[in-house]
Each structure stands twice: as C-alpha cells, then as structure tokens.
XYZ file of C-alpha atoms in Angstrom:
582
model
C -89.561 26.093 34.591
C -92.859 24.160 34.929
C -92.788 20.985 32.832
C -95.725 20.370 30.353
C -98.550 18.077 31.356
C -98.618 14.483 30.327
C -101.541 15.118 27.983
C -99.648 17.945 26.240
C -96.575 15.806 25.898
C -98.603 12.934 24.361
C -100.158 15.368 21.966
C -96.659 16.591 20.950
C -95.784 13.059 19.983
C -99.151 12.765 17.898
C -98.599 16.165 16.214
C -95.613 14.617 14.365
C -98.161 12.621 12.388
C -101.002 15.218 12.396
C -101.816 14.900 8.795
C -102.221 11.129 8.905
C -104.412 11.486 11.991
C -106.454 14.240 10.434
C -106.957 12.081 7.346
C -108.044 9.152 9.472
C -110.522 11.317 11.313
C -111.992 12.765 8.060
C -112.490 9.206 6.771
C -114.079 8.387 10.185
C -116.594 11.236 9.686
C -117.575 9.679 6.362
C -118.017 6.355 7.958
C -120.158 7.785 10.790
C -122.239 9.870 8.347
C -122.950 6.746 6.144
C -123.934 4.614 9.203
C -126.295 7.378 10.528
C -128.042 7.676 7.272
C -129.393 4.112 7.596
C -132.243 4.731 9.983
C -133.412 7.850 8.113
C -133.627 5.949 4.787
C -135.490 3.091 6.649
C -137.947 5.747 7.970
C -138.479 7.080 4.381
C -139.168 3.544 3.019
C -141.662 2.884 5.773
C -143.491 6.264 5.347
C -143.600 5.964 1.544
C -144.961 2.385 1.665
C -147.649 3.294 4.219
C -148.695 6.581 2.752
C -149.192 5.343 -0.822
C -150.947 2.137 0.216
C -149.591 0.396 -2.829
C -147.158 -2.432 -3.195
C -144.813 -0.775 -5.929
C -141.282 -1.914 -5.098
C -139.392 0.270 -7.413
C -138.948 3.176 -5.023
C -138.293 0.819 -2.147
C -135.631 -1.035 -4.154
C -133.897 2.351 -4.964
C -133.792 3.283 -1.334
C -132.483 -0.166 -0.365
C -129.801 0.150 -2.995
C -128.860 3.496 -1.439
C -128.878 1.950 1.897
C -126.626 -0.950 0.892
C -124.336 1.566 -0.789
C -123.962 3.529 2.440
C -123.099 0.457 4.342
C -120.461 -0.492 1.873
C -119.008 3.005 2.029
C -119.064 2.848 5.746
C -117.238 -0.519 5.803
C -114.495 0.803 3.515
C -114.059 3.917 5.517
C -113.984 2.126 8.790
C -111.190 -0.213 7.435
C -109.238 2.748 6.107
C -109.434 4.862 9.237
C -108.574 1.814 11.420
C -105.497 1.042 9.452
C -104.276 4.688 9.289
C -104.889 5.205 13.014
C -103.272 1.990 14.159
C -100.206 2.333 11.958
C -99.825 5.924 13.155
C -100.120 4.752 16.815
C -97.389 2.152 16.171
C -95.115 4.855 14.717
C -95.770 7.113 17.693
C -94.815 4.312 20.132
C -91.870 3.302 18.161
C -90.588 6.958 18.472
C -91.307 7.060 22.144
C -89.500 3.722 22.797
C -86.508 5.034 20.866
C -86.506 8.368 22.819
C -86.696 6.399 26.097
C -83.888 4.032 25.105
C -81.713 6.805 23.922
C -82.217 8.817 27.172
C -81.342 5.793 29.319
C -77.924 5.906 27.756
C -77.457 9.450 28.919
C -78.606 8.916 32.575
C -76.113 8.699 35.437
C -75.274 5.270 36.902
C -76.721 6.456 40.199
C -80.200 5.828 38.836
C -79.293 2.311 37.833
C -77.612 1.746 41.210
C -80.912 2.514 43.019
C -83.437 1.082 40.447
C -84.176 -2.590 39.837
C -83.455 -3.627 36.174
C -86.955 -5.086 35.899
C -88.476 -1.786 36.598
C -86.518 -0.134 33.743
C -87.468 -3.003 31.436
C -91.133 -2.459 32.410
C -90.973 1.290 31.524
C -89.642 0.487 28.013
C -91.744 -2.441 27.320
C -95.071 -2.509 29.229
C -95.600 1.155 29.829
C -95.047 2.238 26.269
C -97.374 -0.580 25.144
C -100.083 0.763 27.490
C -99.648 4.278 25.804
C -100.140 2.624 22.440
C -103.604 1.560 23.460
C -104.461 5.312 24.097
C -103.678 6.110 20.497
C -105.171 3.021 18.881
C -108.283 2.388 20.921
C -109.379 5.324 23.016
C -108.738 7.967 20.363
C -110.657 6.159 17.658
C -113.381 5.310 20.058
C -113.708 8.698 21.596
C -113.676 10.572 18.266
C -116.178 8.081 16.743
C -118.449 8.270 19.709
C -118.489 12.101 19.831
C -119.284 12.242 16.133
C -121.975 9.709 16.506
C -123.543 11.597 19.428
C -123.510 14.776 17.495
C -125.089 13.143 14.392
C -127.762 11.328 16.483
C -128.918 14.423 18.212
C -129.119 16.276 14.976
C -131.254 13.391 13.588
C -133.439 13.461 16.868
C -134.047 17.204 16.583
C -135.130 16.757 12.964
C -137.495 13.961 13.919
C -139.042 15.533 17.194
C -137.422 18.513 18.772
C -139.574 18.393 21.872
C -138.492 14.994 22.878
C -134.861 15.733 21.691
C -134.584 18.564 24.173
C -135.327 16.154 26.948
C -132.654 13.740 25.720
C -130.033 16.597 26.078
C -130.044 15.772 29.708
C -128.373 12.450 29.072
C -124.709 13.671 28.172
C -124.270 15.621 31.454
C -125.483 12.669 33.607
C -123.029 10.314 31.865
C -120.188 12.839 32.125
C -120.743 13.089 35.900
C -120.648 9.274 36.045
C -117.391 9.246 34.160
C -115.801 11.827 36.399
C -116.649 9.707 39.458
C -115.414 6.591 37.688
C -112.024 8.178 36.780
C -111.428 9.566 40.250
C -111.765 6.179 42.074
C -110.399 4.048 39.262
C -107.140 5.947 38.997
C -106.224 4.904 42.547
C -106.283 1.142 41.826
C -104.797 1.500 38.296
C -101.764 3.344 39.714
C -101.283 0.446 42.309
C -101.693 -2.132 39.580
C -99.048 -0.538 37.365
C -96.663 -0.289 40.319
C -97.177 -3.908 41.258
C -96.603 -4.972 37.707
C -93.275 -3.171 37.585
C -92.301 -4.730 41.015
C -93.180 -8.187 39.625
C -91.153 -7.610 36.564
C -88.124 -6.563 38.808
C -88.472 -9.616 40.941
C -88.766 -12.023 37.960
C -85.643 -10.481 36.454
C -83.700 -10.749 39.706
C -84.884 -14.325 40.319
C -83.769 -15.511 36.857
C -80.390 -13.897 37.261
C -79.655 -15.465 40.767
C -81.542 -18.775 40.119
C -78.475 -20.866 40.940
C -78.260 -19.066 44.384
C -82.021 -19.576 44.978
C -81.888 -23.274 44.296
C -78.568 -23.841 45.995
C -79.929 -22.250 49.280
C -83.313 -23.746 48.875
C -85.131 -20.335 48.694
C -87.668 -21.413 46.126
C -90.533 -21.361 48.541
C -89.704 -18.086 50.009
C -89.300 -16.479 46.549
C -92.656 -17.790 45.536
C -94.225 -16.379 48.767
C -92.650 -12.889 48.021
C -93.972 -13.085 44.502
C -97.401 -14.196 45.695
C -97.733 -10.973 47.864
C -97.154 -8.806 44.906
C -99.245 -10.836 42.637
C -102.160 -10.940 45.058
C -101.991 -7.270 45.734
C -102.283 -6.561 42.013
C -105.134 -9.042 41.808
C -107.083 -7.438 44.657
C -106.668 -3.941 43.223
C -107.661 -5.113 39.731
C -110.804 -6.633 41.218
C -111.622 -3.334 42.867
C -111.042 -1.473 39.661
C -113.304 -3.964 37.702
C -115.957 -3.480 40.372
C -116.019 0.249 39.728
C -116.082 -0.379 36.043
C -118.905 -2.863 36.283
C -121.033 -0.507 38.404
C -120.435 2.686 36.445
C -120.334 1.668 32.765
C -122.823 -0.778 31.159
C -124.881 -1.190 34.309
C -125.710 2.618 34.626
C -125.870 3.151 30.955
C -128.161 0.182 30.412
C -130.495 1.157 33.244
C -130.805 4.731 32.109
C -131.179 3.688 28.421
C -134.101 1.384 29.336
C -135.943 4.059 31.296
C -135.474 6.587 28.452
C -136.678 4.112 25.872
C -139.822 3.398 27.960
C -140.441 7.052 28.249
C -140.187 7.579 24.420
C -142.597 4.739 23.861
C -144.965 6.180 26.306
C -144.646 9.626 24.760
C -145.432 8.369 21.215
C -148.217 6.106 22.527
C -149.846 9.053 24.147
C -149.452 11.260 21.073
C -151.000 8.539 18.854
C -154.361 8.933 20.922
C -154.627 12.560 20.084
C -152.918 13.080 16.702
C -151.782 10.967 13.805
C -148.042 10.260 14.066
C -145.747 8.724 11.414
C -144.746 5.166 12.237
C -141.546 5.876 10.378
C -140.754 8.686 12.776
C -141.434 6.523 15.707
C -139.209 3.733 14.357
C -136.292 6.082 13.488
C -136.568 7.872 16.910
C -136.307 4.558 18.708
C -133.370 3.426 16.484
C -131.407 6.696 16.987
C -132.148 6.723 20.620
C -130.808 3.184 20.992
C -127.591 4.311 19.199
C -126.950 7.070 21.871
C -126.014 4.494 24.332
C -123.518 2.558 22.167
C -120.942 5.377 21.994
C -121.404 6.038 25.656
C -120.672 2.427 26.477
C -117.690 2.564 23.984
C -116.217 5.451 25.867
C -116.673 3.789 29.160
C -115.006 0.694 27.860
C -111.961 2.639 26.853
C -111.637 4.765 30.007
C -109.650 2.018 31.736
C -107.220 1.814 28.861
C -106.954 5.626 28.722
C -106.295 5.843 32.457
C -103.763 3.058 32.342
C -102.068 4.886 29.503
C -101.821 8.110 31.358
C -100.507 6.430 34.462
C -97.846 4.669 32.311
C -97.032 7.819 30.385
C -96.321 9.594 33.592
C -93.785 6.921 34.493
C -92.235 7.122 30.933
C -91.923 10.895 31.105
C -90.434 10.736 34.576
C -87.516 8.897 33.128
C -87.305 11.255 30.062
C -87.301 14.228 32.424
C -84.211 12.922 34.428
C -81.065 14.902 33.742
C -78.757 13.275 31.246
C -75.760 14.029 29.070
C -75.650 13.787 25.381
C -73.792 10.992 23.659
C -71.181 12.923 21.624
C -69.169 11.765 18.700
C -65.500 11.031 19.176
C -64.199 10.942 15.638
C -61.853 13.727 16.191
C -60.711 12.909 19.724
C -56.903 12.566 19.743
C -55.223 9.648 21.605
C -54.037 10.886 24.985
C -50.588 10.122 26.537
C -52.439 8.639 29.515
C -51.037 10.562 32.470
C -53.667 10.180 35.225
C -53.565 12.417 38.207
C -55.887 12.594 41.233
C -55.520 15.752 43.343
C -57.117 15.789 46.896
C -60.202 13.945 45.674
C -63.119 13.451 48.100
C -66.228 11.439 47.140
C -69.506 10.079 48.652
C -72.310 8.103 47.179
C -74.517 9.493 49.966
C -74.104 12.932 51.347
C -72.046 12.959 54.539
C -70.750 9.357 54.038
C -67.398 9.774 52.290
C -65.970 6.656 50.699
C -62.924 8.525 49.463
C -61.008 11.175 51.551
C -58.296 13.417 49.974
C -56.944 10.954 47.494
C -53.842 12.120 45.614
C -51.642 10.110 43.273
C -50.176 10.172 39.719
C -49.837 7.435 37.191
C -47.545 8.293 34.340
C -47.508 6.801 30.841
C -46.340 3.177 30.863
C -46.684 2.793 34.550
C -48.748 0.242 36.498
C -50.408 1.489 39.583
C -52.054 -1.079 41.787
C -54.840 -0.407 44.332
C -55.130 -2.808 47.249
C -57.103 -2.884 50.513
C -59.928 -4.624 52.235
C -63.481 -4.627 50.915
C -65.052 -1.133 51.172
C -61.748 0.643 51.257
C -62.549 2.706 48.048
C -60.784 0.846 45.304
C -63.608 0.528 42.864
C -64.837 4.077 43.673
C -61.549 5.398 42.371
C -62.074 3.589 39.107
C -65.710 4.672 38.848
C -64.529 8.347 39.139
C -61.746 7.850 36.559
C -64.318 6.406 34.142
C -66.657 9.354 34.780
C -69.523 7.348 36.097
C -69.525 9.744 39.107
C -68.253 13.143 39.703
C -65.936 13.945 42.743
C -67.370 16.103 45.465
C -63.978 17.773 46.047
C -60.647 17.900 44.294
C -59.909 17.122 40.593
C -59.091 14.221 38.331
C -57.021 15.079 35.184
C -55.676 13.153 32.164
C -52.728 14.814 30.430
C -53.466 17.884 32.616
C -57.023 18.114 31.447
C -59.838 17.960 33.995
C -62.108 15.086 32.985
C -65.177 17.065 34.036
C -64.539 19.297 31.043
C -64.460 16.371 28.673
C -67.516 14.501 27.251
C -67.936 11.042 28.658
C -67.471 9.432 25.256
C -64.233 11.303 24.648
C -63.103 10.397 28.095
C -63.735 6.681 27.700
C -62.699 6.306 24.017
C -59.143 5.365 24.797
C -59.802 3.493 28.044
C -60.044 -0.278 28.343
C -61.642 -2.000 31.364
C -61.829 -5.674 32.534
C -64.117 -6.337 35.451
C -63.985 -8.990 38.077
C -67.346 -10.393 36.810
C -66.863 -10.482 33.051
C -69.984 -9.878 30.956
C -70.372 -11.419 27.561
C -73.147 -10.495 25.137
C -75.345 -12.889 23.151
C -73.556 -13.331 19.923
C -70.362 -15.055 18.669
C -66.928 -14.796 20.207
C -65.455 -12.470 17.575
C -68.370 -10.020 18.215
C -67.720 -10.040 21.897
C -64.176 -8.948 21.300
C -64.844 -6.290 18.536
C -68.334 -5.217 19.558
C -68.907 -4.480 15.850
C -66.296 -1.759 15.860
C -65.307 -1.331 12.137
C -61.857 -0.408 13.028
C -61.219 -3.849 14.560
C -60.547 -6.439 12.011
C -60.858 -10.154 12.413
C -56.990 -10.380 12.411
C -56.890 -7.905 15.208
C -59.433 -9.976 17.137
C -57.482 -13.136 16.664
C -54.235 -11.409 17.656
C -55.825 -10.078 20.871
C -57.226 -13.470 21.747
C -53.818 -15.001 21.129
C -51.994 -12.500 23.169
C -54.077 -13.324 26.216
C -53.823 -16.993 25.651
C -57.464 -17.629 24.736
C -56.855 -18.767 21.115
C -56.088 -22.367 22.211
C -59.418 -23.162 23.699
C -61.430 -21.102 21.145
C -59.930 -22.889 18.165
C -61.023 -26.185 19.711
C -64.677 -25.024 19.821
C -66.807 -26.578 17.079
C -67.272 -23.146 15.280
C -64.109 -21.537 16.418
C -64.284 -17.728 16.429
C -67.876 -18.030 15.193
C -69.050 -20.043 18.216
C -72.221 -18.582 19.590
C -72.206 -17.359 23.229
C -75.481 -17.319 25.142
C -76.293 -14.283 27.311
C -73.692 -13.655 29.996
C -71.584 -16.495 28.572
C -72.904 -19.153 30.844
C -71.743 -21.912 28.589
C -67.995 -20.858 29.166
C -66.022 -21.128 32.433
C -65.327 -18.094 34.418
C -61.637 -18.176 33.407
C -62.567 -18.422 29.661
C -65.053 -15.456 29.898
C -62.314 -13.427 31.639
C -59.718 -14.142 28.979
C -62.308 -13.080 26.277
C -63.006 -9.827 28.190
C -59.228 -9.211 28.317
C -59.048 -9.685 24.694
C -61.877 -7.201 24.260
C -59.943 -4.484 26.135
C -56.703 -5.206 24.315
C -58.360 -5.176 20.913
C -59.462 -1.603 21.429
C -55.778 -0.598 22.058
C -56.478 1.754 25.043
C -54.097 4.402 26.385
C -55.365 3.611 29.880
C -56.075 0.016 30.992
C -58.233 -0.582 34.004
C -58.241 -4.017 35.660
C -60.896 -4.347 38.395
C -59.872 -7.434 40.219
C -59.622 -9.084 36.815
C -57.673 -12.099 37.964
C -59.832 -12.913 41.106
C -61.840 -15.635 39.431
C -59.026 -17.177 37.361
C -57.225 -20.384 38.197
C -53.397 -20.432 38.696
C -52.647 -21.751 35.162
C -54.880 -19.106 33.474
C -53.397 -16.425 35.808
C -49.862 -17.256 34.424
C -51.175 -16.629 30.938
C -52.709 -13.398 31.906
C -49.579 -12.272 33.688
C -47.401 -12.937 30.543
C -49.873 -11.183 28.286
C -50.113 -8.239 30.606
C -46.428 -7.602 30.545
C -46.649 -7.192 26.850
C -49.806 -5.132 26.595
C -49.017 -2.840 29.513
C -45.909 -1.569 27.809
C -46.468 2.020 26.709
C -49.858 2.147 28.490
C -51.001 3.574 31.866
C -52.338 0.544 33.770
C -54.478 0.750 36.945
C -55.129 -2.462 38.798
C -57.433 -3.367 41.558
C -55.732 -6.385 43.040
C -57.206 -9.135 45.020
C -54.315 -11.498 44.725
C -51.215 -9.508 45.782
C -48.972 -11.890 44.023
C -50.149 -10.485 40.657
C -48.912 -7.005 41.414
C -45.477 -7.598 42.637
C -44.083 -5.922 39.515
C -46.318 -2.814 39.780
C -44.477 0.469 39.630
C -46.540 1.931 42.480
C -48.853 0.242 44.970
C -51.478 2.263 46.884
C -52.802 0.646 50.036
C -56.202 2.029 50.808
C -57.874 1.914 54.267
C -61.332 3.482 55.014
C -61.104 5.746 51.952
C -57.596 7.002 52.519
C -54.137 6.084 51.208
C -52.471 4.456 54.172
C -49.318 3.364 52.393
C -47.707 3.810 48.965
C -44.617 2.433 47.211
C -43.485 -0.651 45.272
C -43.538 -4.105 46.525
C -40.047 -4.190 48.063
C -40.597 -0.862 49.725
C -43.900 -1.744 51.204
C -42.543 -5.221 52.412
C -39.668 -3.428 54.092
C -42.008 -1.048 55.785
C -43.701 -3.985 57.505
C -47.148 -2.250 57.526
C -50.595 -3.258 56.201
C -49.422 -4.405 52.836
C -46.778 -6.643 54.359
C -49.275 -8.286 56.775
C -51.719 -8.797 53.931
C -49.074 -10.319 51.612
C -47.807 -12.618 54.413
C -51.322 -13.672 55.288
C -52.098 -14.509 51.599
C -48.759 -16.341 51.243
C -49.327 -18.346 54.363
C -52.862 -19.300 53.202
C -51.442 -20.445 49.850
C -48.838 -22.528 51.665
C -51.468 -24.188 53.796
C -53.680 -24.904 50.913
C -50.681 -26.323 48.990
C-alpha cells in the first residue's frame, strides 16, 4: 500500500485542531481587510479635500477616526491570530514528538544497533522543531500573503482596471522564480540537515567516550573530524543563502522598481490628455507597493518550509518503521521459569550465523552458565531470550510456550537482568532500584540492597537512599553501580534472572558479597549466567561451553574438569593467571 505524502501527513496533524486554525484564519481575514482599507480611506480624504477646495476638517477628521479604528482592529486581530496559530503549532509538535517517542519504544533493537544515538536525538529534538516553523511561520505568512494579494488586486481593479490587468503578469513570474528557487535550494537544505544530524551523533559519542579521547590524546583528531562535518554544513548553507539572496528580495525588488516606474509613467502620460484623480494615483502606488511585501514574505519563509519538509520526511521515516505495540501486563501470570532452546539458529546479518543449532533446557531453580571466548554467541542467546531479536530457525519456549507468541512486555515482566556495564539513571538511589514501580515499596528496596551487600556503603552516603545519582552513575565506583543494578533486578522478584558477565567489573571482595547474595536469590528461580570469571560458576547446575556459535561441551564443573576439554583449559589458565598475580 502506498504511503501518504509528507504534505498529507502534516495536514492530518493540523486537522486535529482544524477549528482553532480556521478561527485564526478568519481573524486573519479581518486583520488583512482592516489594513487594506487604509489606502482607500486616504484616497477618499485626498479627493474630498481637493475637490471641495475648502479647508473644512470635520469630514477629514471622521475619515481619520475611521482609519485609526481600522488600524486598532487590525492590531487586535493580528495579536489574536498569532497567539491562536502559534499555540496550535506548539500543540501539533507536542503531539508529533509524543508519537515519535512512543514509536521509538516499539522499534526493534536492530535499528538502534545500526543508528548513532545522536541521530535519533536529532529527529526528536531538531527535526520536530523545524516542522514547528512550518505551522507557526510559513502557514501564517502564506495565508496572509495570499489574502493580501487577493485584496490588493481587487482594489487595483477598482482604481484602474486597464493597469490592473497588466499587473496580473506579476504572480506567474514570481511563481516561476519560486519553483526554480525550491528546486535548487532543496539539494543544499537536505545536505545541511544530514550534516546537523551527523554532528549531533558525533557530539553525543564524544561526550560519552571523553575519558578515552583524552587518555589516548585524540582531541585534535576528533576536532578535525568534527571540522569536516561543520565545514561541509557551512559550505552548503552558503550556497543555499546565495540562491536565496539572488531569487528573493533581489528579483522582487528589481521587478517592483520597474513596475512602479511604469505606473508613474502611465499616470504622467494620462495627466497630459485627461484629468486624473491625485487620490487614485496615490492609492494605486500604495497598493502596488504592497504587492511586493507579501511576495517577499513568502520568499523569506520558503527556506523554513523546505527545511520543515526535509525534517518531516526524516520524522515520518522513523514513524513508518515496523514496531510492536507496548501491551499492558496486569493480567500476566508469573511463569514457572522453565526455559528451553530447541535447535536455535540466528544471524544478525544474513548468511553469517552467530548461533548454530543451540539446544538446552534450564529448569526452575537451576543455574545455567554460558562460557566461551568473545564472539562465541553467549550474549546472542540472552538477546534472543529477552525477545530483542527473533531466531531464524528453531524455537525458544518458557513453560512450553513459544516466546514469539507472547507480547514483549509479557515476556519480560518476570525477567530480571544485570549487565556487565551497569546503567544508572539520573535520580536518587531508591528510584534506580524501584524505577517508580508502585508495587516496590521502600522497605523492599532496602531489603534488596541489603541482600546484595550494598546497604553498608549507601547508608554512609550524605543522603543515604535519597542520594542523587548523576547520569550513568559516574560518581559511584563500578562495583557500587553493579551492586545497585543487582538490587534492581532482585527488587522486581523475577522468575528468570539473567546475569550478563555481571561480576566482570567487580573486585574480589565485592564478588564475595555477590556470590553470597546470589545463593539466596537464585533459589526457586531460573538463573542464566554469562560468566567471565569461571570461579563464579563452580556451583552452576549446568555449564554450556560455546565455541563459534555451537555448544562444544556441557555439564557441571566437576564433569567438565574431568573431561579435560576447552572448559578445563580455560579454568586452568585463569587459575594460573590468578596465582601469578597473587
């Protein structure tokens, strides 16, 4: 099915507030009418004053009063329409941002794996802001300009229809100039928006990895890379401004001067043969000068409109991506936690399988450990279990139910996960454990932190459990962050607990605390562990040794050590390294 155009989709957002927009446009009509009445009243004052030859001021004062009244009405109407139109535009963009943010929650992780974070931020922040300009500036300018042009030509025909016919040539000329302007300007605006997105992505990446940049003295290289993007945007912006300067005020001003000269010549010639009204001459020149103001206004807003359409294309590209609805999980029952992989094959890229025919079962209360060298497929198994990706072949079941038939929210409701690189949100410590889940009380938060051995250092902080944590928890040590992330998983009381190399960045003392806590919290739960330190999984019920996406060995610690295969060699190597270090 063909997708609707960008213009139609923008109109659909505007139609939600159609009555407010129509009201603003009606007020706008009143303002334009009041403004256009000024020159005609001035013409009447001049003609009356010259025709009577007297200096009676009463009629003039009445007309002046009417003129001032119209200006006051126009001022009030302009304020009202501007407020209505701009507040409506803000509402439209607020809705668009919410739609975009909601849809991002539904998109597959594949998109985020291949898209820099800064580009996504640019879509939500910068591109929607550019669309706002379309509703706030261009719409008002375009409507006002069209109404003004219509009213001006009506007035010109009333004053002198012969000359007004000649002036009808102007709109097609300006329309042609606008088409040429839009054609060439779009090329540079598209590049400018792309470079802005790339710059945002690079800035975001640079801030996140600033310690690495400074440690490896990459400041100069980073600046040079940024300068390339910045200069390319600058060059294209200059080219776009060059087109704008040549095709807007320059052409309009030149044509306007020529037409004004022609009108003066026309009235001068007529005055030699017939008597003409000086009021008509003044009003015609005044209205003619007003023709070029709305044209220039439209030209001035064309860049904003084009930028808005380019940005809207990028926003709607994300909204068109396939996503899955975020479903409610109020009625989802707690599973037993029996996890089964049956002949699972998976590839991030077609033809490059990272998992090959993986089969195993983890029963309730068991701990299954996955070990292997980097790239062997350990994290891919966890990604499949969490529903971040779908297997290409085979099936994954929980309590005998295929996870592909479950909503992602229902699948993950009773899962807890602790990553190797723990992430803490900006907020206090108790929030980072409960994540504002109403079912998790402060007592439950404290118990979880106590179970993992984190209560001792938290209670020594100035504000205790209310201590504020900056983004990513950079004010805490890696071990402290990891303990809090453990407490977060335990507070949610999952049926299935996933530990993705969760003890890799923890010191030996903290590791001892974690090991004691895990023995308690793992009881009655299915626990899957990706292990970096083999000493932490000696008590696992089942150990799967992965090699190039396949299960090379399986069994408990004693069985695998007796086998003398890959696991035994890895364990002996780590044990030997520990001895050397000690």
